[in-house]
Short mmCIF file of C-alpha atoms and ligand atoms in Angstrom, two decimals:
data_model
loop_
_atom_site.label_atom_id
_atom_site.label_comp_id
_atom_site.label_asym_id
_atom_site.label_seq_id
_atom_site.Cartn_x
_atom_site.Cartn_y
_atom_site.Cartn_z
CA MET A 1 27.30 -28.09 9.76
CA ILE A 2 25.18 -24.99 9.22
CA PRO A 3 24.37 -25.79 4.82
CA LEU A 4 23.67 -22.20 3.10
CA GLN A 5 20.82 -20.94 4.32
CA GLU A 6 19.63 -19.15 1.39
CA GLN A 7 15.80 -18.60 2.03
CA ASN A 8 17.31 -16.07 4.54
CA THR A 9 17.44 -11.48 4.04
CA CYS A 10 18.40 -9.08 6.30
CA VAL A 11 16.69 -5.90 5.74
CA ILE A 12 18.98 -2.79 6.20
CA GLY A 13 18.69 0.85 5.81
CA LEU A 14 21.43 2.70 3.26
CA GLN A 15 20.91 6.38 4.50
CA TRP A 16 20.21 7.96 7.60
CA GLY A 17 17.46 6.46 9.67
CA ASP A 18 13.31 5.79 8.80
CA GLU A 19 13.71 4.36 5.16
CA GLY A 20 11.01 2.47 5.54
CA LYS A 21 12.78 -0.56 6.78
CA GLY A 22 9.57 -1.56 8.95
CA LYS A 23 7.56 -2.02 5.62
CA ILE A 24 9.81 -3.45 3.93
CA VAL A 25 10.07 -6.17 6.79
CA ASP A 26 6.94 -7.06 6.95
CA PHE A 27 6.28 -7.71 2.98
CA LEU A 28 9.05 -9.67 4.04
CA ALA A 29 7.72 -11.42 7.25
CA GLU A 30 4.45 -12.68 5.15
CA ARG A 31 6.38 -15.14 3.91
CA ALA A 32 8.63 -16.09 6.97
CA ASP A 33 9.20 -18.24 10.12
CA ALA A 34 10.43 -15.36 12.04
CA VAL A 35 11.60 -11.70 12.12
CA VAL A 36 14.43 -11.31 14.55
CA ARG A 37 15.74 -7.99 15.55
CA TYR A 38 19.55 -7.60 15.90
CA CYS A 39 20.61 -4.06 17.89
CA GLY A 40 19.88 -0.91 18.80
CA GLY A 41 17.01 -0.79 21.32
CA ALA A 42 14.04 1.74 21.67
CA ASN A 43 15.45 4.19 19.36
CA ALA A 44 14.07 2.27 16.48
CA GLY A 45 10.13 3.10 14.94
CA HIS A 46 9.40 1.22 12.57
CA THR A 47 5.52 1.97 10.74
CA VAL A 48 3.11 -0.52 8.95
CA ARG A 49 0.29 0.68 7.72
CA ILE A 50 -2.40 -2.12 8.01
CA GLY A 51 -5.11 -0.35 6.28
CA SER A 52 -6.64 2.68 7.77
CA GLU A 53 -4.40 1.07 11.73
CA LYS A 54 -0.94 2.45 11.62
CA TYR A 55 1.71 0.51 13.79
CA SER A 56 5.30 1.69 15.01
CA THR A 57 7.28 -0.70 16.96
CA HIS A 58 10.42 0.01 18.69
CA LEU A 59 11.37 -3.04 20.46
CA LEU A 60 9.47 -6.08 18.75
CA PRO A 61 10.00 -7.31 15.68
CA VAL A 62 7.93 -6.03 13.55
CA GLY A 63 6.70 -10.28 12.77
CA VAL A 64 4.50 -8.92 15.30
CA LEU A 65 1.80 -7.85 13.40
CA ARG A 66 1.41 -10.97 11.84
CA ALA A 67 -0.35 -14.01 12.56
CA GLY A 68 2.45 -17.27 13.28
CA LYS A 69 5.44 -15.72 12.95
CA MET A 70 7.90 -16.24 15.67
CA ASN A 71 9.93 -12.81 16.84
CA VAL A 72 13.07 -13.15 17.75
CA ILE A 73 15.18 -10.24 20.20
CA GLY A 74 18.80 -10.42 20.08
CA ASN A 75 21.50 -10.80 21.87
CA GLY A 76 22.44 -7.08 20.63
CA VAL A 77 19.91 -5.70 20.97
CA VAL A 78 19.69 -3.63 23.89
CA LEU A 79 16.27 -3.64 25.98
CA ASP A 80 14.69 -1.34 28.31
CA PRO A 81 12.18 -3.20 29.59
CA ALA A 82 9.77 -0.62 30.77
CA ALA A 83 10.21 0.07 26.85
CA LEU A 84 9.07 -3.63 25.86
CA PHE A 85 6.25 -3.89 27.60
CA ARG A 86 4.65 -0.52 27.52
CA GLU A 87 5.41 -1.61 23.78
CA ILE A 88 2.98 -5.15 24.18
CA ASP A 89 0.57 -3.44 26.36
CA GLU A 90 -0.16 -1.05 23.49
CA LEU A 91 -0.25 -3.80 21.41
CA ALA A 92 -2.43 -6.08 23.42
CA ALA A 93 -4.95 -3.32 23.88
CA ARG A 94 -5.53 -2.87 19.67
CA GLY A 95 -5.90 -6.57 19.67
CA ILE A 96 -2.25 -7.77 19.09
CA ALA A 97 -1.01 -10.45 21.00
CA VAL A 98 2.55 -10.67 22.44
CA THR A 99 2.67 -13.53 24.34
CA PRO A 100 6.32 -16.42 24.91
CA GLY A 101 4.39 -18.04 21.63
CA ASN A 102 5.80 -15.77 19.53
CA LEU A 103 7.98 -13.72 21.13
CA ARG A 104 11.48 -14.48 22.61
CA ILE A 105 14.34 -12.93 23.63
CA SER A 106 18.19 -13.97 24.13
CA TYR A 107 19.14 -13.57 27.77
CA LYS A 108 22.46 -12.02 26.87
CA ALA A 109 20.59 -9.10 25.60
CA HIS A 110 21.82 -6.20 27.84
CA LEU A 111 19.27 -3.99 29.49
CA VAL A 112 18.81 -0.32 29.75
CA MET A 113 19.06 1.16 33.20
CA PRO A 114 17.25 4.23 34.09
CA TYR A 115 20.20 5.42 34.95
CA HIS A 116 21.19 5.11 31.16
CA VAL A 117 17.65 6.50 29.79
CA LEU A 118 19.07 9.72 33.30
CA GLU A 119 22.58 10.61 32.01
CA ASP A 120 21.72 10.03 27.85
CA GLY A 121 19.52 13.10 28.73
CA ALA A 122 21.50 15.17 30.75
CA ARG A 123 24.15 14.47 28.52
CA GLU A 124 22.61 14.95 25.26
CA GLN A 125 21.56 18.75 27.53
CA SER A 126 24.79 20.02 28.62
CA SER A 127 27.16 18.89 26.48
CA GLU A 128 27.04 23.01 24.48
CA GLY A 129 28.03 22.25 20.89
CA THR A 130 29.19 18.80 20.89
CA ALA A 131 24.90 17.02 21.76
CA ILE A 132 24.91 13.97 19.24
CA GLY A 133 21.07 14.48 19.09
CA THR A 134 19.98 11.29 20.42
CA THR A 135 16.86 10.11 21.42
CA ARG A 136 17.24 10.18 24.79
CA ARG A 137 16.66 5.91 24.94
CA GLY A 138 19.77 5.16 27.40
CA ILE A 139 21.31 3.54 24.11
CA GLY A 140 24.69 5.52 23.99
CA PRO A 141 24.85 5.03 27.85
CA ALA A 142 23.49 1.15 27.73
CA TYR A 143 26.13 0.12 24.93
CA ALA A 144 28.94 2.34 27.17
CA ASP A 145 28.18 -0.11 30.08
CA LYS A 146 28.00 -3.58 28.05
CA MET A 147 31.61 -2.67 27.47
CA MET A 148 33.13 -1.65 30.49
CA ARG A 149 31.19 -5.08 31.61
CA ALA A 150 31.55 -4.88 35.42
CA THR A 151 28.58 -2.18 35.76
CA ALA A 152 25.84 -4.07 33.20
CA LEU A 153 23.27 -6.20 33.89
CA ARG A 154 21.79 -8.48 31.06
CA VAL A 155 18.68 -10.00 30.77
CA ALA A 156 20.01 -13.74 32.73
CA ASP A 157 20.73 -11.59 35.45
CA LEU A 158 17.24 -10.81 35.73
CA LEU A 159 15.94 -14.28 36.98
CA HIS A 160 18.57 -14.15 39.52
CA GLU A 161 16.73 -12.09 42.14
CA GLU A 162 19.67 -12.36 45.09
CA LYS A 163 22.09 -11.46 42.62
CA LEU A 164 19.87 -8.48 40.96
CA ARG A 165 19.53 -7.12 44.23
CA GLN A 166 23.46 -7.43 45.04
CA ARG A 167 24.63 -5.62 41.47
CA ILE A 168 21.55 -2.86 40.90
CA ALA A 169 22.90 -1.60 44.68
CA ARG A 170 26.37 -1.64 44.21
CA VAL A 171 26.18 -0.34 40.43
CA VAL A 172 23.53 2.47 41.04
CA THR A 173 25.61 3.77 44.09
CA GLU A 174 28.58 4.34 42.20
CA ARG A 175 25.98 5.72 39.23
CA ASN A 176 24.34 8.35 41.29
CA LYS A 177 27.72 9.80 42.45
CA VAL A 178 28.83 9.80 38.53
CA LEU A 179 25.50 11.69 38.17
CA ARG A 180 25.54 13.85 41.11
CA ALA A 181 29.34 15.16 40.19
CA LEU A 182 28.71 15.93 36.09
CA TYR A 183 25.10 16.98 35.43
CA ASP A 184 24.38 17.65 40.15
CA LEU A 185 21.47 14.90 39.54
CA ALA A 186 19.52 13.59 42.34
CA PRO A 187 20.42 10.47 43.44
CA LEU A 188 17.87 7.47 42.31
CA ASP A 189 16.30 4.78 45.28
CA TRP A 190 18.18 1.51 44.42
CA LYS A 191 15.46 -0.62 46.33
CA GLN A 192 13.08 0.83 43.96
CA VAL A 193 15.01 0.44 41.01
CA PHE A 194 15.67 -3.19 41.97
CA GLU A 195 11.91 -3.86 42.74
CA GLN A 196 11.44 -2.34 39.00
CA TYR A 197 13.52 -5.13 37.17
CA ARG A 198 12.74 -7.56 39.49
CA ASP A 199 8.76 -7.40 38.65
CA PHE A 200 10.45 -6.58 34.81
CA GLY A 201 11.49 -9.77 34.99
CA ARG A 202 8.88 -12.34 37.02
CA ARG A 203 7.42 -10.27 33.95
CA MET A 204 10.33 -11.36 30.71
CA GLY A 205 11.07 -15.00 32.59
CA PRO A 206 9.07 -16.83 29.78
CA PHE A 207 10.17 -15.32 26.65
CA VAL A 208 14.34 -15.75 27.95
CA GLU A 209 15.29 -18.01 25.46
CA ASP A 210 19.24 -18.76 24.22
CA THR A 211 18.08 -17.58 20.93
CA THR A 212 21.10 -18.46 18.77
CA PHE A 213 20.59 -22.25 19.84
CA LEU A 214 16.61 -21.68 18.36
CA LEU A 215 18.06 -19.69 14.69
CA LEU A 216 20.46 -23.06 14.67
CA GLN A 217 17.34 -25.52 15.26
CA TYR A 218 15.01 -23.75 12.69
CA ALA A 219 18.49 -23.24 10.11
CA ARG A 220 18.53 -27.28 10.34
CA GLU A 221 14.62 -27.45 9.93
CA GLY A 222 15.02 -24.68 6.77
CA LYS A 223 12.45 -22.05 8.08
CA ARG A 224 12.90 -18.82 6.62
CA VAL A 225 14.57 -16.14 8.87
CA VAL A 226 13.79 -12.33 8.35
CA PHE A 227 17.17 -10.03 10.11
CA GLU A 228 15.61 -7.07 11.03
CA GLY A 229 18.06 -4.07 10.76
CA ALA A 230 17.35 -0.88 12.60
CA HIS A 231 18.79 2.50 12.20
CA ALA A 232 20.94 2.66 8.45
CA ALA A 233 24.19 1.93 7.56
CA LEU A 234 24.76 5.77 8.28
CA LEU A 235 23.99 5.41 11.52
CA ASP A 236 26.57 2.47 12.48
CA VAL A 237 29.33 3.28 14.96
CA ASP A 238 31.91 2.13 13.09
CA HIS A 239 31.29 3.10 9.47
CA GLY A 240 28.48 5.64 10.02
CA THR A 241 29.27 9.77 10.11
CA TYR A 242 30.85 9.21 13.46
CA PRO A 243 30.04 10.52 16.04
CA TYR A 244 26.95 11.87 15.20
CA VAL A 245 25.65 7.73 15.02
CA THR A 246 23.99 5.41 17.34
CA SER A 247 25.86 3.38 19.11
CA SER A 248 25.65 -0.29 17.31
CA ASN A 249 26.49 -2.22 14.43
CA CYS A 250 23.65 -0.99 12.96
CA SER A 251 25.20 -1.63 8.80
CA GLY A 252 24.36 -4.91 8.31
CA LEU A 253 27.88 -6.00 9.20
CA GLY A 254 26.51 -6.26 12.71
CA VAL A 255 23.68 -8.80 11.84
CA TYR A 256 26.31 -12.08 12.42
CA THR A 257 27.01 -10.91 16.23
CA GLY A 258 23.90 -8.98 17.30
CA ALA A 259 21.69 -11.58 16.83
CA GLY A 260 24.09 -14.59 17.78
CA VAL A 261 24.15 -16.49 13.85
CA PRO A 262 26.94 -18.02 12.06
CA PRO A 263 27.46 -16.86 8.04
CA GLN A 264 25.84 -18.77 6.39
CA MET A 265 22.47 -17.64 7.96
CA VAL A 266 22.65 -14.58 5.86
CA GLN A 267 23.94 -14.57 2.79
CA ASN A 268 21.08 -12.16 1.12
CA PHE A 269 20.64 -8.57 2.15
CA GLN A 270 17.83 -6.05 1.22
CA GLY A 271 18.96 -2.44 1.09
CA VAL A 272 16.21 0.07 1.57
CA VAL A 273 17.01 3.73 0.16
CA LYS A 274 13.52 7.08 0.28
CA ALA A 275 13.63 8.41 -2.71
CA TYR A 276 15.43 11.10 -1.04
CA SER A 277 17.44 11.67 2.43
CA THR A 278 16.58 12.47 5.80
CA ARG A 279 18.23 12.41 9.20
CA VAL A 280 17.13 14.12 12.46
CA GLY A 281 19.43 14.82 15.09
CA GLY A 282 23.12 16.13 14.38
CA GLY A 283 25.88 15.35 12.00
CA PRO A 284 26.64 16.30 8.73
CA PHE A 285 24.23 15.78 5.27
CA PRO A 286 25.79 16.95 2.65
CA THR A 287 21.99 17.22 0.40
CA GLU A 288 19.93 19.14 2.68
CA GLN A 289 17.66 21.63 1.62
CA ASP A 290 16.75 23.38 4.54
CA ASN A 291 14.31 25.37 2.54
CA ASN A 292 11.15 25.58 1.02
CA THR A 293 11.87 22.04 -0.96
CA GLY A 294 12.76 20.25 2.21
CA ASN A 295 9.88 21.46 3.45
CA TYR A 296 7.69 20.06 0.87
CA ILE A 297 9.56 16.89 1.14
CA ARG A 298 8.50 17.33 5.25
CA GLU A 299 4.99 17.60 4.71
CA ARG A 300 4.34 15.77 2.10
CA GLY A 301 6.26 12.06 3.59
CA ASN A 302 5.09 13.18 6.78
CA GLU A 303 9.15 13.36 7.30
CA TYR A 304 8.70 13.71 11.39
CA GLY A 305 9.97 11.07 14.17
CA THR A 306 8.68 8.05 14.55
CA THR A 307 10.29 8.23 18.04
CA THR A 308 10.75 11.85 18.99
CA ARG A 309 8.46 13.51 17.32
CA ARG A 310 11.35 15.92 15.74
CA PRO A 311 10.30 17.58 12.19
CA ARG A 312 13.09 15.78 9.77
CA ARG A 313 15.78 16.97 8.03
CA CYS A 314 15.35 16.49 4.18
CA GLY A 315 17.24 16.55 1.27
CA TRP A 316 17.64 15.15 -2.07
CA PHE A 317 18.52 11.19 -2.54
CA ASP A 318 22.93 11.39 -2.44
CA ALA A 319 23.35 8.37 -4.32
CA VAL A 320 27.31 8.91 -3.06
CA ALA A 321 26.14 7.79 0.70
CA ALA A 322 23.84 5.86 -0.52
CA ARG A 323 26.79 3.69 -3.18
CA TYR A 324 28.89 3.33 -0.09
CA SER A 325 26.17 1.87 1.73
CA ALA A 326 25.13 -0.73 -0.67
CA ASP A 327 28.44 -2.13 -1.24
CA LEU A 328 29.50 -1.69 2.15
CA CYS A 329 26.29 -4.14 3.48
CA GLY A 330 26.90 -6.58 0.16
CA VAL A 331 23.03 -5.78 -0.74
CA SER A 332 21.89 -7.55 -4.55
CA ALA A 333 18.54 -5.20 -4.44
CA VAL A 334 17.50 -2.49 -2.56
CA ALA A 335 14.11 -0.52 -2.46
CA VAL A 336 13.45 1.99 -2.98
CA THR A 337 10.42 2.91 -0.59
CA LEU A 338 8.09 7.11 -0.38
CA LEU A 339 8.39 7.76 -4.14
CA ASP A 340 4.93 8.57 -3.68
CA VAL A 341 6.10 12.03 -1.81
CA LEU A 342 8.19 13.24 -5.15
CA SER A 343 5.44 13.67 -7.30
CA GLY A 344 4.55 17.33 -7.57
CA LEU A 345 7.80 18.61 -8.46
CA ASP A 346 9.37 20.15 -11.82
CA HIS A 347 12.36 18.69 -11.43
CA VAL A 348 14.26 16.13 -9.04
CA GLN A 349 17.99 16.67 -8.15
CA VAL A 350 20.53 13.60 -7.36
CA CYS A 351 23.69 13.75 -6.03
CA THR A 352 25.67 12.18 -7.90
CA ALA A 353 29.53 12.91 -6.39
CA TYR A 354 31.25 15.21 -4.48
CA LYS A 355 33.46 18.08 -4.62
CA TYR A 356 35.97 19.06 -1.88
CA ARG A 357 38.20 21.54 -2.14
CA GLY A 358 37.85 21.94 -5.79
CA SER A 359 38.41 18.50 -6.28
CA HIS A 360 36.12 15.44 -7.06
CA LEU A 361 35.71 13.31 -4.72
CA PRO A 362 34.48 9.95 -6.23
CA TYR A 363 33.34 8.07 -3.37
CA PHE A 364 31.98 8.63 0.39
CA ARG A 365 34.13 9.15 3.30
CA ALA A 366 32.91 8.77 6.79
CA ASP A 367 34.66 11.42 7.87
CA MET A 368 33.73 14.39 9.61
CA ASP A 369 35.50 17.18 8.68
CA ILE A 370 35.23 16.30 5.70
CA LEU A 371 31.72 15.65 4.96
CA ALA A 372 30.86 18.56 6.65
CA GLU A 373 32.96 20.97 3.87
CA VAL A 374 31.43 18.57 0.47
CA GLU A 375 30.07 21.06 -1.49
CA PRO A 376 27.28 17.92 -3.51
CA VAL A 377 27.32 17.69 -7.47
CA TYR A 378 23.45 17.28 -8.51
CA GLU A 379 22.05 15.93 -11.53
CA THR A 380 18.64 17.16 -12.51
CA LEU A 381 16.00 14.88 -13.94
CA PRO A 382 12.26 15.90 -14.38
CA GLY A 383 10.16 15.68 -12.40
CA TRP A 384 6.01 14.06 -12.33
CA ARG A 385 2.91 15.40 -11.40
CA GLY A 386 -0.13 13.04 -9.94
CA ASN A 387 -0.67 10.37 -6.96
CA ILE A 388 0.73 7.48 -8.25
CA SER A 389 -0.07 5.82 -4.71
CA GLY A 390 -1.82 3.48 -6.92
CA CYS A 391 0.33 2.27 -9.30
CA ARG A 392 1.23 -1.77 -8.45
CA LYS A 393 3.26 -2.29 -11.61
CA PHE A 394 6.34 -0.07 -12.87
CA GLY A 395 5.28 0.26 -16.41
CA GLU A 396 1.96 2.31 -14.62
CA LEU A 397 4.45 4.76 -12.98
CA PRO A 398 5.14 7.60 -15.36
CA PRO A 399 7.79 7.83 -17.24
CA GLU A 400 9.70 10.22 -15.47
CA ALA A 401 9.44 8.18 -11.83
CA GLN A 402 10.65 5.70 -14.04
CA GLN A 403 13.33 7.42 -15.51
CA TYR A 404 14.36 8.50 -11.88
CA ILE A 405 15.21 5.03 -10.37
CA LYS A 406 16.28 4.06 -13.20
CA ARG A 407 19.37 6.77 -13.08
CA ILE A 408 19.14 5.90 -9.47
CA GLU A 409 20.01 2.32 -9.60
CA GLN A 410 22.76 2.58 -12.36
CA LEU A 411 24.13 5.08 -9.56
CA ILE A 412 23.61 2.74 -6.71
CA GLY A 413 24.92 -0.10 -7.88
CA ALA A 414 22.48 -3.15 -7.09
CA PRO A 415 18.82 -3.51 -8.35
CA ILE A 416 15.99 -2.03 -7.31
CA ASN A 417 13.38 -5.15 -6.61
CA MET A 418 10.59 -2.68 -4.73
CA VAL A 419 9.07 0.20 -5.42
CA SER A 420 6.88 1.27 -2.49
CA VAL A 421 3.97 4.56 -3.66
CA GLY A 422 2.12 4.79 -0.24
CA PRO A 423 2.68 4.08 3.07
CA GLU A 424 -0.12 1.55 3.49
CA ARG A 425 1.17 -1.85 3.70
CA SER A 426 -0.44 -2.97 -0.22
CA ALA A 427 0.90 0.05 -1.94
CA MET A 428 3.38 -1.20 -3.47
CA LEU A 429 5.64 -3.17 -6.86
CA ILE A 430 7.99 -5.06 -7.63
CA ARG A 431 10.36 -5.74 -10.01
P1 LIG B 1 12.05 3.13 9.18
O1 LIG B 1 12.44 3.36 10.82
O2 LIG B 1 12.64 2.49 8.75
O3 LIG B 1 10.93 1.70 9.40
O4 LIG B 1 11.05 3.86 8.52
P2 LIG B 1 9.49 4.97 9.15
O5 LIG B 1 7.93 3.71 10.28
O6 LIG B 1 10.79 4.75 10.75
O7 LIG B 1 9.51 5.85 8.51
C1 LIG B 1 8.82 5.74 6.97
C2 LIG B 1 7.32 6.33 7.20
O8 LIG B 1 7.18 6.20 5.67
C3 LIG B 1 6.73 5.62 7.64
O9 LIG B 1 5.51 7.14 8.71
C4 LIG B 1 5.85 5.01 6.45
O10 LIG B 1 4.48 5.03 7.54
C5 LIG B 1 6.23 6.02 6.10
N1 LIG B 1 5.77 5.47 4.87
C6 LIG B 1 6.30 4.24 3.95
N2 LIG B 1 6.54 3.23 2.90
C7 LIG B 1 6.04 4.89 2.21
C8 LIG B 1 5.34 5.11 0.91
O11 LIG B 1 6.05 4.23 0.08
N3 LIG B 1 4.95 6.76 0.80
C9 LIG B 1 4.53 6.99 2.10
N4 LIG B 1 4.12 7.80 1.94
N5 LIG B 1 4.55 6.39 3.56
C10 LIG B 1 5.39 5.57 3.83
P1 LIG B 2 15.67 3.52 12.92
O1 LIG B 2 15.33 2.60 12.94
C1 LIG B 2 16.26 7.59 12.98
C2 LIG B 2 19.86 8.59 15.17
C3 LIG B 2 19.38 10.05 16.42
C4 LIG B 2 20.60 10.53 16.89
C5 LIG B 2 21.52 9.15 16.78
C6 LIG B 2 22.22 8.64 18.00
O2 LIG B 2 13.92 4.34 12.92
O3 LIG B 2 15.30 4.47 11.53
P2 LIG B 2 20.37 7.22 19.95
O4 LIG B 2 19.19 7.76 20.41
O5 LIG B 2 20.69 6.63 19.19
O6 LIG B 2 22.08 7.31 20.43
O7 LIG B 2 21.13 8.54 18.64
O8 LIG B 2 21.25 8.24 15.90
N1 LIG B 2 19.02 7.34 15.11
C7 LIG B 2 17.82 7.16 14.36
N2 LIG B 2 17.68 8.28 13.47
N3 LIG B 2 15.70 6.63 13.00
C8 LIG B 2 16.79 6.00 14.00
O9 LIG B 2 15.74 4.59 13.37
C9 LIG B 2 17.32 5.92 14.87
N4 LIG B 2 17.86 5.40 15.81
C10 LIG B 2 18.02 6.34 16.55
O10 LIG B 2 18.46 10.57 16.21
O11 LIG B 2 20.65 11.54 15.53
MG1 LIG B 3 12.47 4.89 11.73
#
């Protein structure tokens, strides 16, 4: 039996992504033995700033940036081998080695194939008025195939070359017909796809493992594991703002299936919110500020997508949404990031409730039609000035910034245990 692993933590974004999860995971990884990614794929973009060096990971857990940490890509991830090896090669060029000694990949993870990427892009481009605003990394089509089963490929399939050849020949031939009929796309050459994936398989082989077995072993040894949530609770395919979500259970609820571990292994959920809100892609965003305030936040926060460079939509902190996510994920504490970005504003606003058709909506509804109509009810708090990136104690923050943190803590209903005041690894204060 696996005893309770109270030392393990799962880090979850409580908004629409890009909350600074990468930075928080990197912080927690210092005292951990392993970091596990369990959902999504190369649509994620997690940034860690170490001194003047900036690292962005997409598929790799950010634990690769620290020596001596094991990193695991769990079964719940959809893995694009081209993206994975690109990332590994880019890090190698910067002196960071990712080898089978510090990265293990679940044989059960599904593969993102070239036709998934083509389909994602073509569907987005051709869907008049119904585009999701995806990252076009093939995520939706790859997860759809996973559920479809008959046309899906997993990491394990890369290791059996003759079967891989037969499967790719069948699937690519079938998919070409669909891509042609729906999007008028030129056919893919299945032999080329096979050769490319066969070569990926040869390179990936030494990384492949039964990662559930490995993580259970870690549990028995009392090793400390950080589970790196990607995306965020409001992008969860079941609990987010559907259909403007990603295709995995990227709230905290997906960690068990995605990492392939029992509940005893993940008891502690660390939420992450930024001090305001952002969203990339389509979908309702009640507190959006498509105005000078939004522009101020975007420029100061460098709010441009880590993966696609798209400008992020910016707005005030939405406590209704954050409370929903915090409750859903059962967080025991919340980190607030990017507080420094709000410096210099006369006032800051926080959404404390929604009005819907004249009545008060006290809770979040993950229903597109309702969210598109709600009016945020704001509370106005005093702003603060000056550069706060050097603060390392809560008491060093301007009183108005302290008041802001205390108020959003009250509204979220969970203690705020960390405040990040700059992109750099050390720009953080612990409460
Ligand atoms: P993630 O996807 O949740 O890991 O977040 P991203 O890396 O996509 O986006 C967060 C951005 O904010 C990155 O550029 C980080 O370097 C940066 N960042 C993180 N924390 C802070 C902070 O406290 N202040 C500032 N100014 N930037 C931060
Ligand atoms: P991290 O881990 C922000 C958004 C996309 C789009 C929707 C669906 O860096 O926080 P997809 O390509 O997943 O099918 O796109 O989800 N999205 C993210 N937005 N941060 C992310 O990841 C995201 N991952 C997906 O912009 O609206
Ligand atoms: Mg990101």
